[in-house]
């Protein structure tokens, strides 16, 4: 019997070492995409120790999943997301010319949208984002559910890394977001992160607490109120623009020259004519000589359904339709 137990323990140790080795191989393969060779690897499993204390285990879980899952406008985004298979956002088409206005026109335009949004209690949509984080341009497409009160967000990634899910409800779960990966990363399970933590923001410009149409438009209104303090901001209005097949009205603000008080070279807010809701926000940086303005932020809402009537279960890991 003693010999048999010893053999079983030896076999278990061999199996665990083999699994750890396989995890390293898979993680290495995922990390070394053609577009980002410098992405940090998932830490190696320790061969010399199978057991570890609880705090070490939790740290390993967080660090492993951090490399595969991070949060934007607070959304989970992998550090190697810039790859050949990133989703393409719908093309926009504004008129070649637009009426010139004062900055106050842009502010009023934004506030009118805010009034429309006051009638929206919740919504679901396809959310596509493109944003610069550090020196990286990251893109992702996801299905989202959003509720204004209490502030609640559910995210399911579509492309890339389909299957990843995130839930955040203000005041619940110690005010932390809950997330899990897909594929091999799903073995780590659900992790908890502070929305403004270094791990959550490693690959994102904004925390998940800033998600939603209302906060997006409020940020623009605040930006334009600052622009109004200066006389070099150019404002144009395009009443008959197109975003893919969606008829839109667009307000555009820009600075012809780079100045200290200009946060962006050019900003556009697209409003769908049929709903009065934001369809896209674009923010461009100042271009280098002879180059096009670089995209800094681009957030697009499509397939929007409003006032769906979401309940608490829609933002709960116990929802049987979710993969938590």
Tab-separated table of C-alpha atoms in Angstrom:
chain	number	residue	atom	x	y	z
A	1	UNK	CA	0.000	0.000	0.000
A	2	UNK	CA	2.810	2.437	0.855
A	3	UNK	CA	4.475	1.748	-2.460
A	4	UNK	CA	1.175	2.244	-4.307
A	5	UNK	CA	0.506	5.621	-2.604
A	6	UNK	CA	4.013	6.791	-3.402
A	7	UNK	CA	3.549	5.845	-7.025
A	8	UNK	CA	0.275	7.742	-7.200
A	9	UNK	CA	1.885	10.855	-5.715
A	10	UNK	CA	4.747	10.629	-8.190
A	11	UNK	CA	2.273	10.297	-11.053
A	12	UNK	CA	0.285	13.326	-9.804
A	13	UNK	CA	3.459	15.425	-9.616
A	14	UNK	CA	4.405	14.401	-13.142
A	15	UNK	CA	0.910	15.317	-14.424
A	16	UNK	CA	0.991	18.725	-12.752
A	17	UNK	CA	4.437	19.456	-14.186
A	18	UNK	CA	3.212	18.461	-17.639
A	19	UNK	CA	0.158	20.739	-17.311
A	20	UNK	CA	2.316	23.655	-16.175
A	21	UNK	CA	4.649	23.090	-19.117
A	22	UNK	CA	1.694	23.043	-21.521
A	23	UNK	CA	0.295	26.257	-19.980
A	24	UNK	CA	3.651	27.946	-20.559
A	25	UNK	CA	3.736	26.828	-24.171
A	26	UNK	CA	0.204	28.073	-24.840
A	27	UNK	CA	0.766	31.370	-23.041
A	28	UNK	CA	4.005	31.899	-24.958
A	29	UNK	CA	2.237	31.228	-28.243
A	30	UNK	CA	-0.534	33.717	-27.385
A	31	UNK	CA	1.919	36.398	-26.291
A	32	UNK	CA	4.185	36.312	-29.333
A	33	UNK	CA	1.811	37.662	-31.974
A	34	UNK	CA	3.342	39.155	-35.145
A	35	UNK	CA	2.272	42.686	-34.189
A	36	UNK	CA	3.728	42.777	-30.667
A	37	UNK	CA	6.787	40.614	-30.064
A	38	UNK	CA	7.599	42.481	-26.876
A	39	UNK	CA	4.443	41.466	-24.983
A	40	UNK	CA	5.425	40.085	-21.564
A	41	UNK	CA	5.016	36.343	-21.100
A	42	UNK	CA	2.744	34.716	-18.574
A	43	UNK	CA	4.946	33.869	-15.561
A	44	UNK	CA	6.365	30.326	-15.417
A	45	UNK	CA	4.788	27.752	-13.129
A	46	UNK	CA	7.155	26.777	-10.366
A	47	UNK	CA	8.358	23.189	-10.800
A	48	UNK	CA	9.903	22.893	-7.348
A	49	UNK	CA	6.699	23.626	-5.426
A	50	UNK	CA	3.206	22.376	-6.210
A	51	UNK	CA	1.586	23.852	-3.120
A	52	UNK	CA	1.728	27.534	-2.205
A	53	UNK	CA	0.049	29.779	0.330
A	54	UNK	CA	-3.232	31.523	-0.488
A	55	UNK	CA	-1.763	34.996	-1.010
A	56	UNK	CA	0.781	33.672	-3.518
A	57	UNK	CA	-1.955	31.803	-5.355
A	58	UNK	CA	-4.120	34.909	-5.611
A	59	UNK	CA	-1.164	36.956	-6.866
A	60	UNK	CA	-0.429	34.342	-9.526
A	61	UNK	CA	-4.078	34.342	-10.634
A	62	UNK	CA	-4.129	38.131	-10.955
A	63	UNK	CA	-0.793	38.346	-12.772
A	64	UNK	CA	-1.612	35.506	-15.186
A	65	UNK	CA	-4.989	36.933	-16.152
A	66	UNK	CA	-3.682	40.504	-16.230
A	67	UNK	CA	-1.614	39.619	-19.280
A	68	UNK	CA	-4.675	38.269	-21.061
A	69	UNK	CA	-7.379	40.554	-19.721
A	70	UNK	CA	-7.309	44.304	-18.904
A	71	UNK	CA	-10.062	46.990	-18.556
A	72	UNK	CA	-11.471	50.263	-21.131
A	73	UNK	CA	-13.682	53.353	-21.062
A	74	UNK	CA	-13.105	50.874	-19.030
A	75	UNK	CA	-13.046	47.691	-20.944
A	76	UNK	CA	-11.038	44.469	-20.654
A	77	UNK	CA	-8.371	44.473	-23.313
A	78	UNK	CA	-5.430	42.118	-23.866
A	79	UNK	CA	-1.979	43.665	-24.250
A	80	UNK	CA	-1.449	41.911	-27.600
A	81	UNK	CA	-4.775	42.979	-29.105
A	82	UNK	CA	-3.145	44.862	-32.020
A	83	UNK	CA	-3.013	42.015	-34.516
A	84	UNK	CA	-3.938	41.182	-38.090
A	85	UNK	CA	-7.417	40.004	-37.090
A	86	UNK	CA	-8.534	43.145	-35.246
A	87	UNK	CA	-12.046	44.262	-36.237
A	88	UNK	CA	-12.489	47.082	-38.704
A	89	UNK	CA	-14.710	49.958	-37.649
A	90	UNK	CA	-17.378	51.301	-39.967
A	91	UNK	CA	-16.247	54.007	-42.349
A	92	UNK	CA	-17.454	57.530	-41.755
A	93	UNK	CA	-18.298	60.019	-44.441
A	94	UNK	CA	-18.758	63.655	-43.523
A	95	UNK	CA	-19.505	66.254	-46.139
A	96	UNK	CA	-16.459	67.940	-47.659
A	97	UNK	CA	-17.633	71.298	-46.373
A	98	UNK	CA	-19.538	72.344	-43.298
A	99	UNK	CA	-20.979	75.503	-41.849
A	100	UNK	CA	-18.594	77.290	-39.483
A	101	UNK	CA	-19.890	78.136	-36.017
A	102	UNK	CA	-18.716	79.303	-32.619
A	103	UNK	CA	-17.738	76.839	-29.889
A	104	UNK	CA	-21.013	77.608	-28.143
A	105	UNK	CA	-22.774	75.781	-30.980
A	106	UNK	CA	-20.845	72.597	-30.194
A	107	UNK	CA	-21.669	72.957	-26.504
A	108	UNK	CA	-25.385	73.374	-27.250
A	109	UNK	CA	-25.249	70.389	-29.602
A	110	UNK	CA	-23.746	68.266	-26.834
A	111	UNK	CA	-26.232	69.466	-24.218
A	112	UNK	CA	-29.152	68.653	-26.521
A	113	UNK	CA	-27.816	65.106	-26.760
A	114	UNK	CA	-27.549	64.996	-22.973
A	115	UNK	CA	-31.245	65.868	-22.720
A	116	UNK	CA	-32.074	62.954	-25.023
A	117	UNK	CA	-29.919	60.616	-22.947
A	118	UNK	CA	-31.833	61.529	-19.779
A	119	UNK	CA	-34.703	59.466	-21.202
A	120	UNK	CA	-32.498	56.364	-21.500
A	121	UNK	CA	-32.475	54.109	-18.437
A	122	UNK	CA	-30.473	51.303	-19.999
A	123	UNK	CA	-29.280	50.005	-23.354
A	124	UNK	CA	-27.548	47.149	-25.129
A	125	UNK	CA	-25.295	47.617	-28.143
A	126	UNK	CA	-22.308	46.511	-30.133
A	127	UNK	CA	-19.441	48.673	-28.925
A	128	UNK	CA	-16.297	49.092	-31.015
A	129	UNK	CA	-13.314	50.992	-29.771
A	130	UNK	CA	-9.954	52.072	-31.087
A	131	UNK	CA	-7.629	53.983	-28.783
A	132	UNK	CA	-3.994	54.732	-28.131
A	133	UNK	CA	-2.687	53.483	-24.793
A	134	UNK	CA	0.921	54.426	-24.181
A	135	UNK	CA	2.528	53.720	-27.540
A	136	UNK	CA	0.035	51.060	-28.608
A	137	UNK	CA	-3.087	51.295	-30.741
A	138	UNK	CA	-5.625	48.811	-29.404
A	139	UNK	CA	-8.929	47.774	-30.960
A	140	UNK	CA	-11.796	45.613	-29.824
A	141	UNK	CA	-15.425	44.807	-30.570
A	142	UNK	CA	-17.831	43.690	-27.870
A	143	UNK	CA	-21.456	43.244	-26.884
A	144	UNK	CA	-22.416	45.459	-23.949
A	145	UNK	CA	-25.296	45.935	-21.543
A	146	UNK	CA	-25.493	49.189	-19.601
A	147	UNK	CA	-27.764	50.516	-16.849
A	148	UNK	CA	-27.685	54.070	-15.486
A	149	UNK	CA	-29.000	53.371	-11.953
A	150	UNK	CA	-27.302	51.765	-10.249
A	151	UNK	CA	-24.360	52.230	-12.608
A	152	UNK	CA	-23.915	48.760	-14.132
A	153	UNK	CA	-21.888	47.374	-17.038
A	154	UNK	CA	-21.740	43.920	-18.621
A	155	UNK	CA	-19.243	43.257	-21.425
A	156	UNK	CA	-18.764	40.224	-23.625
A	157	UNK	CA	-15.902	40.294	-26.095
A	158	UNK	CA	-16.723	39.401	-29.691
A	159	UNK	CA	-13.454	39.980	-31.526
A	160	UNK	CA	-10.709	39.408	-30.727
A	161	UNK	CA	-10.721	36.962	-27.781
A	162	UNK	CA	-14.420	36.146	-28.015
A	163	UNK	CA	-15.908	34.865	-24.796
A	164	UNK	CA	-14.203	37.110	-22.278
A	165	UNK	CA	-16.672	38.737	-19.903
A	166	UNK	CA	-16.614	41.656	-17.488
A	167	UNK	CA	-19.151	42.847	-14.944
A	168	UNK	CA	-19.070	46.009	-12.881
A	169	UNK	CA	-21.797	47.336	-10.582
A	170	UNK	CA	-21.112	50.477	-8.559
A	171	UNK	CA	-21.083	49.683	-4.849
A	172	UNK	CA	-21.127	45.893	-5.280
A	173	UNK	CA	-18.293	43.371	-4.989
A	174	UNK	CA	-16.376	45.901	-2.875
A	175	UNK	CA	-16.658	48.260	-5.857
A	176	UNK	CA	-14.440	46.013	-7.961
A	177	UNK	CA	-14.995	44.687	-11.465
A	178	UNK	CA	-15.267	40.939	-12.047
A	179	UNK	CA	-13.658	39.367	-15.098
A	180	UNK	CA	-12.720	36.045	-16.617
A	181	UNK	CA	-10.758	35.084	-19.695
A	182	UNK	CA	-11.455	32.662	-22.524
A	183	UNK	CA	-9.781	29.480	-23.681
A	184	UNK	CA	-6.704	28.547	-21.635
A	185	UNK	CA	-7.062	31.690	-19.510
A	186	UNK	CA	-10.481	30.549	-18.304
A	187	UNK	CA	-8.807	28.012	-15.986
A	188	UNK	CA	-7.735	30.939	-13.811
A	189	UNK	CA	-11.376	31.660	-12.999
A	190	UNK	CA	-12.960	34.973	-12.058
A	191	UNK	CA	-10.712	37.731	-10.740
A	192	UNK	CA	-11.519	41.030	-9.017
A	193	UNK	CA	-9.811	44.316	-9.879
A	194	UNK	CA	-10.201	47.911	-8.764
A	195	UNK	CA	-11.376	49.890	-11.825
A	196	UNK	CA	-8.603	52.454	-11.427
A	197	UNK	CA	-5.857	49.996	-10.502
A	198	UNK	CA	-2.610	49.757	-12.438
A	199	UNK	CA	-3.538	46.281	-13.633
A	200	UNK	CA	-6.956	47.385	-14.899
A	201	UNK	CA	-5.581	50.442	-16.706
A	202	UNK	CA	-2.428	48.896	-18.103
A	203	UNK	CA	-3.945	48.693	-21.599
A	204	UNK	CA	-6.790	51.221	-21.391
A	205	UNK	CA	-7.218	54.983	-21.565
A	206	UNK	CA	-10.277	55.055	-19.313
A	207	UNK	CA	-11.622	52.964	-16.426
A	208	UNK	CA	-14.886	51.084	-16.680
A	209	UNK	CA	-16.448	53.674	-14.350
A	210	UNK	CA	-16.330	56.106	-17.298
A	211	UNK	CA	-18.265	53.812	-19.642
A	212	UNK	CA	-21.556	54.785	-21.252
A	213	UNK	CA	-23.029	57.326	-23.659
A	214	UNK	CA	-23.853	59.882	-20.975
A	215	UNK	CA	-20.330	60.092	-19.605
A	216	UNK	CA	-18.855	60.114	-23.099
A	217	UNK	CA	-20.924	63.127	-24.142
A	218	UNK	CA	-20.386	64.858	-20.788
A	219	UNK	CA	-16.631	64.589	-21.332
A	220	UNK	CA	-16.969	66.263	-24.734
A	221	UNK	CA	-19.126	69.089	-23.373
A	222	UNK	CA	-16.539	69.734	-20.682
A	223	UNK	CA	-13.780	69.706	-23.321
A	224	UNK	CA	-15.650	72.230	-25.457
A	225	UNK	CA	-16.312	74.472	-22.476
A	226	UNK	CA	-12.554	74.693	-22.053
A	227	UNK	CA	-12.137	75.333	-25.798
A	228	UNK	CA	-14.610	78.219	-25.546
A	229	UNK	CA	-12.107	80.108	-23.398
A	230	UNK	CA	-9.881	80.508	-26.461
A	231	UNK	CA	-10.498	82.107	-29.848
A	232	UNK	CA	-8.562	79.692	-32.064
A	233	UNK	CA	-10.924	76.698	-31.991
A	234	UNK	CA	-12.714	76.117	-35.312
A	235	UNK	CA	-16.209	74.607	-35.215
A	236	UNK	CA	-18.033	73.038	-38.164
A	237	UNK	CA	-21.432	71.398	-38.422
A	238	UNK	CA	-22.287	68.681	-40.951
A	239	UNK	CA	-26.073	68.097	-41.060
A	240	UNK	CA	-25.977	65.285	-43.637
A	241	UNK	CA	-23.140	62.947	-42.738
A	242	UNK	CA	-22.949	59.160	-43.016
A	243	UNK	CA	-21.512	56.568	-40.642
A	244	UNK	CA	-21.564	53.384	-42.682
A	245	UNK	CA	-25.299	53.342	-43.572
A	246	UNK	CA	-26.456	55.483	-40.651
A	247	UNK	CA	-27.576	59.048	-41.368
A	248	UNK	CA	-25.924	61.369	-38.868
A	249	UNK	CA	-25.451	64.938	-37.812
A	250	UNK	CA	-21.853	65.759	-36.935
A	251	UNK	CA	-20.251	68.569	-34.982
A	252	UNK	CA	-16.509	68.978	-35.455
A	253	UNK	CA	-14.040	71.088	-33.498
A	254	UNK	CA	-10.402	71.566	-34.457
A	255	UNK	CA	-7.264	73.566	-33.877
A	256	UNK	CA	-5.342	74.504	-37.051
A	257	UNK	CA	-2.083	74.771	-35.115
A	258	UNK	CA	-0.782	72.852	-32.133
A	259	UNK	CA	-1.127	74.966	-29.008
A	260	UNK	CA	-0.684	74.186	-25.327
A	261	UNK	CA	-4.382	74.471	-24.464
A	262	UNK	CA	-5.528	72.098	-27.240
A	263	UNK	CA	-6.077	68.577	-25.967
A	264	UNK	CA	-6.761	67.219	-29.477
A	265	UNK	CA	-6.221	68.450	-33.010
A	266	UNK	CA	-9.711	67.426	-34.124
A	267	UNK	CA	-12.847	66.117	-32.412
A	268	UNK	CA	-16.049	64.781	-33.982
A	269	UNK	CA	-19.343	63.767	-32.395
A	270	UNK	CA	-21.723	61.767	-34.619
A	271	UNK	CA	-25.402	61.696	-33.676
A	272	UNK	CA	-27.770	59.239	-35.364
A	273	UNK	CA	-30.660	61.173	-36.875
A	274	UNK	CA	-33.268	58.510	-36.196
A	275	UNK	CA	-32.561	58.158	-32.465
A	276	UNK	CA	-30.703	61.304	-31.452
A	277	UNK	CA	-28.123	59.085	-29.721
A	278	UNK	CA	-24.330	59.129	-30.076
A	279	UNK	CA	-23.139	56.855	-32.880
A	280	UNK	CA	-19.442	57.667	-32.689
A	281	UNK	CA	-16.861	59.938	-31.093
A	282	UNK	CA	-13.508	60.553	-32.794
A	283	UNK	CA	-10.490	62.304	-31.300
A	284	UNK	CA	-7.388	62.920	-33.434
A	285	UNK	CA	-3.934	64.045	-32.408
A	286	UNK	CA	-1.804	66.642	-34.165
A	287	UNK	CA	-0.154	65.217	-37.289
A	288	UNK	CA	3.516	65.149	-38.106
A	289	UNK	CA	4.603	67.139	-41.154
A	290	UNK	CA	3.032	65.651	-44.273
A	291	UNK	CA	1.098	62.993	-42.321
A	292	UNK	CA	-2.568	62.427	-41.525
A	293	UNK	CA	-3.848	63.182	-38.002
A	294	UNK	CA	-3.462	60.028	-35.880
A	295	UNK	CA	-6.506	58.489	-34.211
A	296	UNK	CA	-6.235	58.811	-30.432
A	297	UNK	CA	-9.751	57.709	-29.485
A	298	UNK	CA	-12.609	56.285	-31.522
A	299	UNK	CA	-15.728	54.861	-29.858
A	300	UNK	CA	-18.647	53.528	-31.919
A	301	UNK	CA	-22.106	52.331	-30.857
A	302	UNK	CA	-24.174	50.219	-33.263
A	303	UNK	CA	-27.188	47.885	-33.035
A	304	UNK	CA	-28.427	49.961	-30.106
A	305	UNK	CA	-31.580	48.974	-28.197
A	306	UNK	CA	-32.709	51.333	-25.445
A	307	UNK	CA	-34.842	50.965	-22.306
A	308	UNK	CA	-34.652	47.185	-22.466
A	309	UNK	CA	-35.589	46.848	-18.796
A	310	UNK	CA	-32.471	45.171	-17.426
A	311	UNK	CA	-32.596	43.770	-13.909
A	312	UNK	CA	-29.922	42.902	-11.372
A	313	UNK	CA	-29.460	39.437	-12.896
A	314	UNK	CA	-28.155	41.039	-16.102
A	315	UNK	CA	-25.174	42.287	-14.119
A	316	UNK	CA	-24.622	39.234	-11.940
A	317	UNK	CA	-22.065	36.450	-12.335
A	318	UNK	CA	-24.832	34.004	-11.346
A	319	UNK	CA	-26.606	34.646	-14.663
A	320	UNK	CA	-26.785	31.195	-16.274
A	321	UNK	CA	-26.316	32.704	-19.738
A	322	UNK	CA	-22.855	33.968	-18.787
A	323	UNK	CA	-19.603	32.063	-18.554
A	324	UNK	CA	-18.499	33.036	-15.054
